[in-house]
Tab-separated table of C-alpha atoms in Angstrom:
chain	number	residue	atom	x	y	z
A	1	MET	CA	-16.886	10.904	6.388
A	2	LYS	CA	-16.740	12.379	2.876
A	3	THR	CA	-13.090	13.374	3.164
A	4	LYS	CA	-10.847	12.225	0.323
A	5	LEU	CA	-8.114	9.757	1.138
A	6	ILE	CA	-5.442	12.066	-0.272
A	7	ASP	CA	-6.567	14.732	2.190
A	8	LYS	CA	-6.563	12.390	5.184
A	9	LEU	CA	-3.136	11.095	4.166
A	10	GLN	CA	-1.943	14.667	3.588
A	11	LEU	CA	-0.692	13.932	0.076
A	12	THR	CA	0.197	17.415	-1.072
A	13	GLY	CA	2.883	18.579	-3.461
A	14	LYS	CA	4.901	15.725	-4.929
A	15	GLY	CA	6.303	12.430	-3.681
A	16	VAL	CA	6.757	8.676	-3.826
A	17	ILE	CA	4.199	6.506	-2.036
A	18	SER	CA	5.151	2.943	-1.094
A	19	ILE	CA	2.246	0.706	-0.098
A	20	ILE	CA	2.982	-2.395	1.991
A	21	GLY	CA	1.015	-4.971	3.966
A	22	ALA	CA	-2.068	-6.882	2.807
A	23	GLY	CA	-5.795	-6.572	2.334
A	24	GLY	CA	-6.198	-3.876	-0.304
A	25	LYS	CA	-2.847	-2.533	-1.511
A	26	THR	CA	-3.775	-2.558	-5.203
A	27	SER	CA	-7.200	-1.025	-4.578
A	28	LEU	CA	-5.599	1.711	-2.492
A	29	MET	CA	-2.956	2.408	-5.136
A	30	PHE	CA	-5.501	3.049	-7.868
A	31	GLN	CA	-7.862	4.960	-5.556
A	32	LEU	CA	-5.035	7.336	-4.654
A	33	ALA	CA	-3.970	7.593	-8.302
A	34	LYS	CA	-7.492	8.595	-9.296
A	35	GLU	CA	-7.785	11.213	-6.558
A	36	LEU	CA	-4.345	12.668	-7.319
A	37	GLU	CA	-5.067	12.774	-11.050
A	38	ASN	CA	-8.368	14.534	-10.370
A	39	SER	CA	-6.440	17.131	-8.369
A	40	GLY	CA	-4.284	17.877	-11.422
A	41	LYS	CA	-1.257	15.728	-10.618
A	42	SER	CA	0.664	13.422	-12.960
A	43	VAL	CA	0.827	9.905	-11.511
A	44	LEU	CA	2.671	6.697	-12.333
A	45	THR	CA	1.442	3.495	-10.689
A	46	THR	CA	3.864	0.586	-10.559
A	47	THR	CA	5.277	-2.149	-8.340
A	48	THR	CA	8.516	-3.580	-7.016
A	49	THR	CA	6.866	-7.019	-6.824
A	50	LYS	CA	4.074	-8.401	-9.033
A	51	ILE	CA	0.478	-7.288	-9.483
A	52	PHE	CA	-2.371	-8.401	-11.692
A	53	MET	CA	-2.438	-6.510	-14.978
A	54	PRO	CA	-4.327	-3.254	-14.311
A	55	THR	CA	-7.799	-3.048	-15.827
A	56	LEU	CA	-8.759	-0.107	-18.019
A	57	LYS	CA	-10.895	1.150	-15.135
A	58	GLN	CA	-7.876	1.146	-12.838
A	59	SER	CA	-5.417	2.591	-15.324
A	60	PRO	CA	-6.116	3.878	-18.864
A	61	LEU	CA	-2.772	2.616	-20.120
A	62	THR	CA	-0.041	0.226	-18.999
A	63	ILE	CA	3.481	0.405	-20.423
A	64	ILE	CA	5.665	-2.701	-20.551
A	65	GLU	CA	9.276	-1.553	-20.727
A	66	ASN	CA	12.437	-3.213	-19.458
A	67	SER	CA	14.580	-0.080	-19.660
A	68	ILE	CA	14.006	2.884	-17.361
A	69	ASP	CA	15.507	5.196	-20.004
A	70	GLU	CA	13.007	3.952	-22.598
A	71	LEU	CA	10.176	4.232	-20.071
A	72	VAL	CA	11.114	7.865	-19.491
A	73	LYS	CA	11.076	8.566	-23.246
A	74	LYS	CA	7.647	6.981	-23.698
A	75	SER	CA	6.258	8.690	-20.604
A	76	LYS	CA	7.233	12.152	-21.827
A	77	GLY	CA	5.025	11.691	-24.868
A	78	LEU	CA	2.159	10.077	-22.970
A	79	LEU	CA	2.019	12.809	-20.333
A	80	LYS	CA	0.869	15.224	-23.031
A	81	SER	CA	-2.476	13.416	-23.169
A	82	SER	CA	-2.753	11.334	-19.980
A	83	PHE	CA	-1.992	12.265	-16.377
A	84	GLN	CA	-2.120	8.722	-14.980
A	85	PHE	CA	-0.831	5.412	-16.273
A	86	SER	CA	0.916	2.257	-15.077
A	87	ALA	CA	4.225	0.627	-15.933
A	88	GLY	CA	6.004	-2.660	-15.437
A	89	GLN	CA	9.084	-4.445	-16.642
A	90	LYS	CA	7.427	-7.587	-17.962
A	91	TYR	CA	4.008	-9.243	-18.324
A	92	ASN	CA	3.574	-12.934	-17.578
A	93	PRO	CA	0.583	-14.254	-19.591
A	94	ILE	CA	0.469	-17.478	-17.565
A	95	THR	CA	0.013	-15.772	-14.196
A	96	GLU	CA	-1.576	-12.667	-15.800
A	97	LYS	CA	0.714	-10.580	-13.636
A	98	LEU	CA	2.725	-7.459	-14.294
A	99	GLU	CA	6.268	-7.721	-12.984
A	100	GLY	CA	7.657	-4.469	-11.650
A	101	PHE	CA	10.963	-2.699	-11.229
A	102	THR	CA	13.658	-2.940	-8.587
A	103	PRO	CA	13.651	-0.288	-5.844
A	104	ASP	CA	16.834	1.156	-7.386
A	105	CYS	CA	15.023	1.613	-10.710
A	106	ILE	CA	12.238	3.511	-8.944
A	107	ASP	CA	14.882	5.709	-7.302
A	108	LYS	CA	16.339	6.468	-10.734
A	109	LEU	CA	12.909	7.137	-12.235
A	110	TRP	CA	12.008	9.589	-9.467
A	111	GLN	CA	15.215	11.532	-10.043
A	112	THR	CA	14.007	12.416	-13.563
A	113	SER	CA	11.292	14.642	-11.981
A	114	LEU	CA	8.920	13.450	-14.703
A	115	PHE	CA	5.968	12.647	-12.450
A	116	ASP	CA	4.388	14.550	-9.583
A	117	TRP	CA	3.682	11.245	-7.863
A	118	ILE	CA	4.904	7.679	-8.191
A	119	ILE	CA	2.801	5.105	-6.330
A	120	VAL	CA	4.510	1.771	-5.696
A	121	GLU	CA	2.972	-1.468	-4.516
A	122	ALA	CA	6.039	-2.597	-2.596
A	123	ASP	CA	4.915	-5.828	-0.965
A	124	GLY	CA	3.253	-9.113	-1.906
A	125	ALA	CA	0.632	-10.929	0.168
A	126	ARG	CA	-0.844	-13.638	-2.077
A	127	GLN	CA	-4.277	-12.032	-1.659
A	128	LYS	CA	-4.404	-12.714	2.093
A	129	PRO	CA	-6.003	-10.101	4.394
A	130	ILE	CA	-2.891	-9.715	6.537
A	131	LYS	CA	0.786	-10.667	6.441
A	132	ALA	CA	4.146	-10.674	8.135
A	133	THR	CA	7.213	-9.943	6.030
A	134	GLY	CA	10.094	-12.258	5.250
A	135	SER	CA	13.732	-11.213	5.536
A	136	HIS	CA	13.741	-9.963	1.915
A	137	GLU	CA	10.562	-7.893	2.281
A	138	PRO	CA	9.206	-5.315	1.734
A	139	ALA	CA	10.878	-3.940	-1.418
A	140	ILE	CA	10.754	-0.209	-0.653
A	141	PRO	CA	12.513	2.419	-2.808
A	142	LYS	CA	14.873	4.672	-0.865
A	143	VAL	CA	13.184	7.755	-2.341
A	144	THR	CA	9.896	6.901	-0.597
A	145	THR	CA	8.342	9.988	0.982
A	146	HIS	CA	5.071	8.410	2.138
A	147	LEU	CA	4.755	4.888	3.522
A	148	ILE	CA	1.309	3.317	3.897
A	149	LEU	CA	0.782	-0.044	5.602
A	150	VAL	CA	-2.519	-1.754	4.757
A	151	ALA	CA	-4.213	-4.417	6.881
A	152	GLY	CA	-7.534	-6.131	6.162
A	153	LEU	CA	-10.040	-6.153	9.003
A	154	ASP	CA	-11.616	-9.288	7.535
A	155	ALA	CA	-8.705	-11.183	9.113
A	156	LEU	CA	-10.324	-10.696	12.526
A	157	ASP	CA	-11.795	-13.810	14.155
A	158	LYS	CA	-9.989	-16.039	11.649
A	159	PRO	CA	-7.428	-18.673	12.716
A	160	LEU	CA	-3.750	-17.853	12.469
A	161	ASP	CA	-2.813	-20.070	9.542
A	162	GLU	CA	-1.666	-19.732	5.936
A	163	THR	CA	-5.264	-19.605	4.694
A	164	PHE	CA	-5.706	-16.137	6.152
A	165	VAL	CA	-2.193	-14.939	7.021
A	166	HIS	CA	0.698	-14.724	4.587
A	167	ARG	CA	3.783	-16.028	6.437
A	168	ALA	CA	1.769	-17.240	9.428
A	169	GLU	CA	4.808	-18.640	11.237
A	170	ILE	CA	6.575	-15.271	11.153
A	171	PHE	CA	3.355	-13.535	12.249
A	172	SER	CA	3.175	-15.898	15.231
A	173	ARG	CA	6.799	-15.255	16.159
A	174	ASN	CA	6.443	-11.475	15.891
A	175	THR	CA	3.183	-11.184	17.833
A	176	GLY	CA	3.350	-14.068	20.305
A	177	LEU	CA	0.022	-15.485	19.078
A	178	PRO	CA	0.270	-19.285	18.647
A	179	ARG	CA	-0.520	-20.889	15.283
A	180	GLY	CA	-4.188	-21.830	15.052
A	181	GLU	CA	-5.334	-19.264	17.621
A	182	THR	CA	-7.913	-16.622	16.675
A	183	LEU	CA	-6.724	-13.329	15.233
A	184	ASP	CA	-7.906	-10.430	17.379
A	185	GLU	CA	-7.379	-6.671	17.499
A	186	LEU	CA	-4.343	-6.949	19.780
A	187	SER	CA	-2.463	-9.428	17.585
A	188	ILE	CA	-3.138	-7.339	14.476
A	189	ALA	CA	-1.977	-4.184	16.268
A	190	LYS	CA	1.229	-5.981	17.328
A	191	CYS	CA	1.837	-7.097	13.741
A	192	ILE	CA	1.335	-3.558	12.422
A	193	ALA	CA	3.681	-2.079	15.031
A	194	PHE	CA	6.403	-4.583	14.138
A	195	GLU	CA	6.049	-4.134	10.375
A	196	ILE	CA	5.914	-0.332	10.373
A	197	LYS	CA	9.068	-0.209	12.504
A	198	LYS	CA	10.864	-2.618	10.168
A	199	ALA	CA	9.796	-0.672	7.075
A	200	GLY	CA	10.914	2.567	8.687
A	201	HIS	CA	14.477	1.255	8.779
A	202	LEU	CA	14.336	0.557	5.031
A	203	ALA	CA	13.017	3.938	3.928
A	204	HIS	CA	13.215	7.094	5.996
A	205	SER	CA	9.869	8.381	4.746
A	206	LEU	CA	8.454	11.694	5.887
A	207	SER	CA	5.045	10.184	6.579
A	208	ASN	CA	4.071	6.745	7.926
A	209	SER	CA	0.379	5.857	7.778
A	210	VAL	CA	-1.707	2.787	8.564
A	211	LEU	CA	-4.883	2.052	6.615
A	212	LEU	CA	-7.230	-0.494	8.186
A	213	ASN	CA	-9.248	-1.599	5.181
A	214	LYS	CA	-12.482	-3.569	4.801
A	215	ALA	CA	-14.348	-1.676	7.494
A	216	ASP	CA	-17.498	-2.677	5.636
A	217	SER	CA	-19.815	-3.030	8.654
A	218	PRO	CA	-20.407	-1.192	11.952
A	219	ASP	CA	-18.645	-3.999	13.862
A	220	GLN	CA	-15.602	-3.822	11.591
A	221	ILE	CA	-15.477	-0.045	11.974
A	222	LYS	CA	-15.464	-0.504	15.767
A	223	SER	CA	-12.680	-3.077	15.484
A	224	GLY	CA	-10.684	-0.656	13.348
A	225	GLU	CA	-11.100	2.036	15.972
A	226	LYS	CA	-9.962	-0.410	18.681
A	227	ILE	CA	-6.802	-1.286	16.730
A	228	ALA	CA	-6.136	2.411	16.150
A	229	LYS	CA	-6.363	3.096	19.883
A	230	LEU	CA	-3.937	0.252	20.604
A	231	LEU	CA	-1.477	1.990	18.274
A	232	GLN	CA	-2.103	5.559	19.400
A	233	THR	CA	1.116	5.822	21.426
A	234	ASN	CA	3.284	4.464	18.590
A	235	LYS	CA	5.636	7.293	17.657
A	236	THR	CA	6.568	5.674	14.325
A	237	ILE	CA	3.017	6.066	12.985
A	238	HIS	CA	1.732	9.499	11.988
A	239	ARG	CA	-1.893	8.618	11.227
A	240	ILE	CA	-4.263	5.633	11.298
A	241	ILE	CA	-7.262	5.497	8.984
A	242	THR	CA	-10.157	3.058	9.178
A	243	ALA	CA	-11.615	2.668	5.699
A	244	SER	CA	-13.716	0.679	3.264
A	245	LEU	CA	-12.160	0.976	-0.177
A	246	ILE	CA	-15.281	-0.432	-1.841
A	247	ASP	CA	-17.283	2.544	-0.552
A	248	LYS	CA	-17.759	5.769	-2.532
A	249	PHE	CA	-16.567	7.620	0.573
A	250	PRO	CA	-13.956	5.190	1.953
A	251	VAL	CA	-12.791	7.024	5.091
A	252	LYS	CA	-14.743	5.868	8.154
A	253	ASN	CA	-12.521	7.171	10.926
A	254	SER	CA	-9.038	8.493	11.532
A	255	LEU	CA	-6.728	8.898	14.491
A	256	THR	CA	-3.468	10.755	14.938
A	257	PRO	CA	-1.207	8.974	17.459
A	258	LYS	CA	-0.123	11.063	20.427
């Protein structure tokens, strides 16, 4: 399918996108930023947690600014020449990570109406393909209009442990799958259903989507479709996309729950 992700996710007009979950959040953030910029929109990419410092390919410029007021001043000048850039509050040279803003700061930034879109990586997963959230997670701004939960299909057939699942004990408790057992489509679908419901209580977004990433083979595409069907009666989810973000045309399949 050669459909753009922004079309499948129905990202029209303006809004705040919060990306949660695991298995491709950062890749998705910059893919969406690129597509939105190419459609003529101004885009800020940022985080409420920590991300690796964006590369020049991901973002032409990254601003480090502790003050939202100062960030707004700098952004006004930059938007005259660039439609997409990133921002964070602090850079840690030891971890090579960009530390982001609080959800309240994102709320304040959105109220300036400076950007058409703000894309927020609002969850941490320690580079695992799938995760369950702790009591303090995810860190979603209240102004979120579009919520996207990412899950990596490469978690399938792996054991339920901390090597492959961030917060494995919580995942086990939420899904009923014992520690050490093999992750299958049903357990991943149960995890997604739990997490999207929890996130929905934190931000009353207009659109809740699930992106099943790393559908890099025919078998993984089929597994993505199976998970989507398991979620098709979930009224909290508006659309489920099976995708491979490393592909030029990432969308492999999509389903709209009934």
